[in-house]
Amino acid sequence: MSNMDFNFYVNDVVNPARQEMDEAGYTQLSTPEEVEDTLSQDGTTLVMVNSVCGCAGGIARPAAAYMKNYEKKPDRFVTVFAGQDKEATDKARSYFTGYAPSSPSFALIKDGQIQRMVERHEIEGHEPIEVVQELEKAFDQHCE
């Protein structure tokens, strides 16, 4: 793949996926230090592991955006980008104890500990509302 092709790919596919999460109000974590600083805080954090696959764009990102409107919310909404910010994603996944790497996915972290993971197999082939319902259950259980 030539450098020009790669840059086109990044601009055409990755940047809109990042922008979608920015517009949804999620904070992009692009370094392991940002991930550590955020996920080690007290309180709750929803981590959306973003990716360029179709189920991220058609299901996971719309569900992520919708969750900003739910009455019970985590303290923080953040995202890491699998395949793009590798070190940040690896650091986030180190908090997802007992779960294999999965993207797209959602992790609800409370006081540095994984509370609920919505893995790719619970996203791909499902409707966005089904993902939303799983996240709502997790927010109801773990968020103030």
Tab-separated table of C-alpha atoms in Angstrom:
chain	number	residue	atom	x	y	z
A	1	MET	CA	0.000	0.000	0.000
A	2	SER	CA	1.542	3.300	-0.996
A	3	ASN	CA	1.703	6.159	1.474
A	4	MET	CA	-0.820	8.086	-0.621
A	5	ASP	CA	-3.309	5.195	-0.470
A	6	PHE	CA	-2.857	4.916	3.285
A	7	ASN	CA	-3.394	8.646	3.829
A	8	PHE	CA	-6.540	8.489	1.705
A	9	TYR	CA	-7.771	5.586	3.842
A	10	VAL	CA	-7.075	7.481	7.063
A	11	ASN	CA	-8.750	10.638	5.807
A	12	ASP	CA	-11.686	8.877	4.171
A	13	VAL	CA	-12.525	6.217	6.774
A	14	VAL	CA	-10.803	6.845	10.098
A	15	ASN	CA	-11.258	10.598	10.464
A	16	PRO	CA	-15.061	10.530	9.982
A	17	ALA	CA	-15.292	7.691	12.530
A	18	ARG	CA	-13.290	9.771	15.016
A	19	GLN	CA	-15.353	12.877	14.246
A	20	GLU	CA	-18.585	10.970	14.855
A	21	MET	CA	-17.415	10.163	18.396
A	22	ASP	CA	-16.266	13.755	18.973
A	23	GLU	CA	-19.692	15.003	17.900
A	24	ALA	CA	-21.326	12.479	20.239
A	25	GLY	CA	-19.413	14.054	23.134
A	26	TYR	CA	-16.830	11.337	23.769
A	27	THR	CA	-13.240	12.183	24.716
A	28	GLN	CA	-10.647	10.554	22.456
A	29	LEU	CA	-7.872	8.852	24.422
A	30	SER	CA	-4.889	8.376	22.115
A	31	THR	CA	-2.022	7.574	24.509
A	32	PRO	CA	-1.593	4.927	27.225
A	33	GLU	CA	-1.043	7.757	29.729
A	34	GLU	CA	-4.414	9.346	28.902
A	35	VAL	CA	-6.083	5.949	29.309
A	36	GLU	CA	-4.362	5.287	32.655
A	37	ASP	CA	-5.179	8.771	33.972
A	38	THR	CA	-8.846	8.385	33.007
A	39	LEU	CA	-9.594	4.761	33.892
A	40	SER	CA	-7.807	4.886	37.245
A	41	GLN	CA	-10.130	7.677	38.467
A	42	ASP	CA	-12.916	7.003	40.929
A	43	GLY	CA	-16.389	6.845	39.448
A	44	THR	CA	-17.699	5.361	36.225
A	45	THR	CA	-16.359	5.567	32.683
A	46	LEU	CA	-17.875	4.184	29.504
A	47	VAL	CA	-15.120	3.209	27.057
A	48	MET	CA	-16.164	2.729	23.439
A	49	VAL	CA	-13.550	0.772	21.475
A	50	ASN	CA	-14.048	2.273	18.034
A	51	SER	CA	-13.105	0.616	14.743
A	52	VAL	CA	-13.598	1.060	11.011
A	53	CYS	CA	-15.819	-1.998	10.475
A	54	GLY	CA	-19.404	-1.667	9.315
A	55	CYS	CA	-20.888	-2.725	12.630
A	56	ALA	CA	-19.015	0.127	14.333
A	57	GLY	CA	-20.506	2.683	11.948
A	58	GLY	CA	-23.971	1.178	11.652
A	59	ILE	CA	-24.547	-0.048	15.199
A	60	ALA	CA	-21.913	0.819	17.828
A	61	ARG	CA	-21.354	4.532	17.145
A	62	PRO	CA	-25.097	5.301	16.885
A	63	ALA	CA	-25.646	3.404	20.171
A	64	ALA	CA	-22.746	5.321	21.743
A	65	ALA	CA	-24.246	8.644	20.678
A	66	TYR	CA	-27.677	7.676	21.998
A	67	MET	CA	-26.290	6.795	25.445
A	68	LYS	CA	-25.329	10.426	26.075
A	69	ASN	CA	-29.095	11.100	26.388
A	70	TYR	CA	-29.897	8.378	28.921
A	71	GLU	CA	-31.000	9.661	32.340
A	72	LYS	CA	-28.395	7.655	34.271
A	73	LYS	CA	-24.891	8.349	33.007
A	74	PRO	CA	-21.330	7.406	33.810
A	75	ASP	CA	-19.031	10.189	34.974
A	76	ARG	CA	-17.029	10.018	31.737
A	77	PHE	CA	-17.577	8.960	28.103
A	78	VAL	CA	-14.327	8.102	26.325
A	79	THR	CA	-13.165	6.266	23.225
A	80	VAL	CA	-10.046	4.509	21.985
A	81	PHE	CA	-9.561	3.558	18.339
A	82	ALA	CA	-8.558	-0.051	17.680
A	83	GLY	CA	-6.030	-0.387	14.883
A	84	GLN	CA	-5.193	3.333	15.014
A	85	ASP	CA	-4.141	4.192	18.573
A	86	LYS	CA	-2.682	0.767	19.319
A	87	GLU	CA	-0.906	1.547	22.600
A	88	ALA	CA	-3.919	3.413	24.015
A	89	THR	CA	-6.237	0.571	22.990
A	90	ASP	CA	-3.920	-2.038	24.523
A	91	LYS	CA	-3.819	-0.040	27.772
A	92	ALA	CA	-7.632	0.238	27.853
A	93	ARG	CA	-7.944	-3.504	27.189
A	94	SER	CA	-5.677	-4.184	30.173
A	95	TYR	CA	-8.643	-3.007	32.300
A	96	PHE	CA	-11.039	-5.421	30.542
A	97	THR	CA	-9.995	-8.369	32.710
A	98	GLY	CA	-11.362	-11.699	31.499
A	99	TYR	CA	-12.370	-10.450	28.041
A	100	ALA	CA	-10.646	-11.074	24.721
A	101	PRO	CA	-9.840	-8.058	22.532
A	102	SER	CA	-12.983	-7.075	20.675
A	103	SER	CA	-13.809	-4.131	18.453
A	104	PRO	CA	-16.097	-2.444	18.362
A	105	SER	CA	-17.025	-2.928	21.986
A	106	PHE	CA	-18.064	-1.066	25.113
A	107	ALA	CA	-16.630	-1.379	28.608
A	108	LEU	CA	-18.158	0.148	31.708
A	109	ILE	CA	-15.392	0.751	34.247
A	110	LYS	CA	-16.142	1.707	37.851
A	111	ASP	CA	-13.341	2.699	40.216
A	112	GLY	CA	-10.831	1.125	37.834
A	113	GLN	CA	-12.669	-2.235	37.586
A	114	ILE	CA	-14.612	-3.689	34.663
A	115	GLN	CA	-18.338	-3.924	35.450
A	116	ARG	CA	-19.857	-4.771	32.052
A	117	MET	CA	-18.439	-5.533	28.656
A	118	VAL	CA	-20.539	-5.410	25.480
A	119	GLU	CA	-18.417	-7.351	23.023
A	120	ARG	CA	-18.423	-7.374	19.228
A	121	HIS	CA	-20.561	-10.535	19.143
A	122	GLU	CA	-23.238	-8.589	21.061
A	123	ILE	CA	-23.029	-5.752	18.505
A	124	GLU	CA	-22.463	-7.305	15.082
A	125	GLY	CA	-25.729	-8.589	13.588
A	126	HIS	CA	-27.829	-6.788	16.201
A	127	GLU	CA	-29.869	-3.611	16.016
A	128	PRO	CA	-28.511	-0.440	17.663
A	129	ILE	CA	-31.474	-0.494	20.093
A	130	GLU	CA	-30.375	-3.919	21.385
A	131	VAL	CA	-26.932	-2.522	22.199
A	132	VAL	CA	-28.541	0.531	23.800
A	133	GLN	CA	-30.700	-1.733	25.995
A	134	GLU	CA	-27.623	-3.626	27.236
A	135	LEU	CA	-25.849	-0.368	28.038
A	136	GLU	CA	-28.948	1.033	29.761
A	137	LYS	CA	-29.032	-2.042	32.041
A	138	ALA	CA	-25.372	-1.497	32.905
A	139	PHE	CA	-25.904	2.242	33.547
A	140	ASP	CA	-28.953	1.482	35.735
A	141	GLN	CA	-26.913	-0.966	37.794
A	142	HIS	CA	-23.585	0.893	38.089
A	143	CYS	CA	-24.144	4.640	37.541
A	144	GLU	CA	-25.574	7.186	39.968
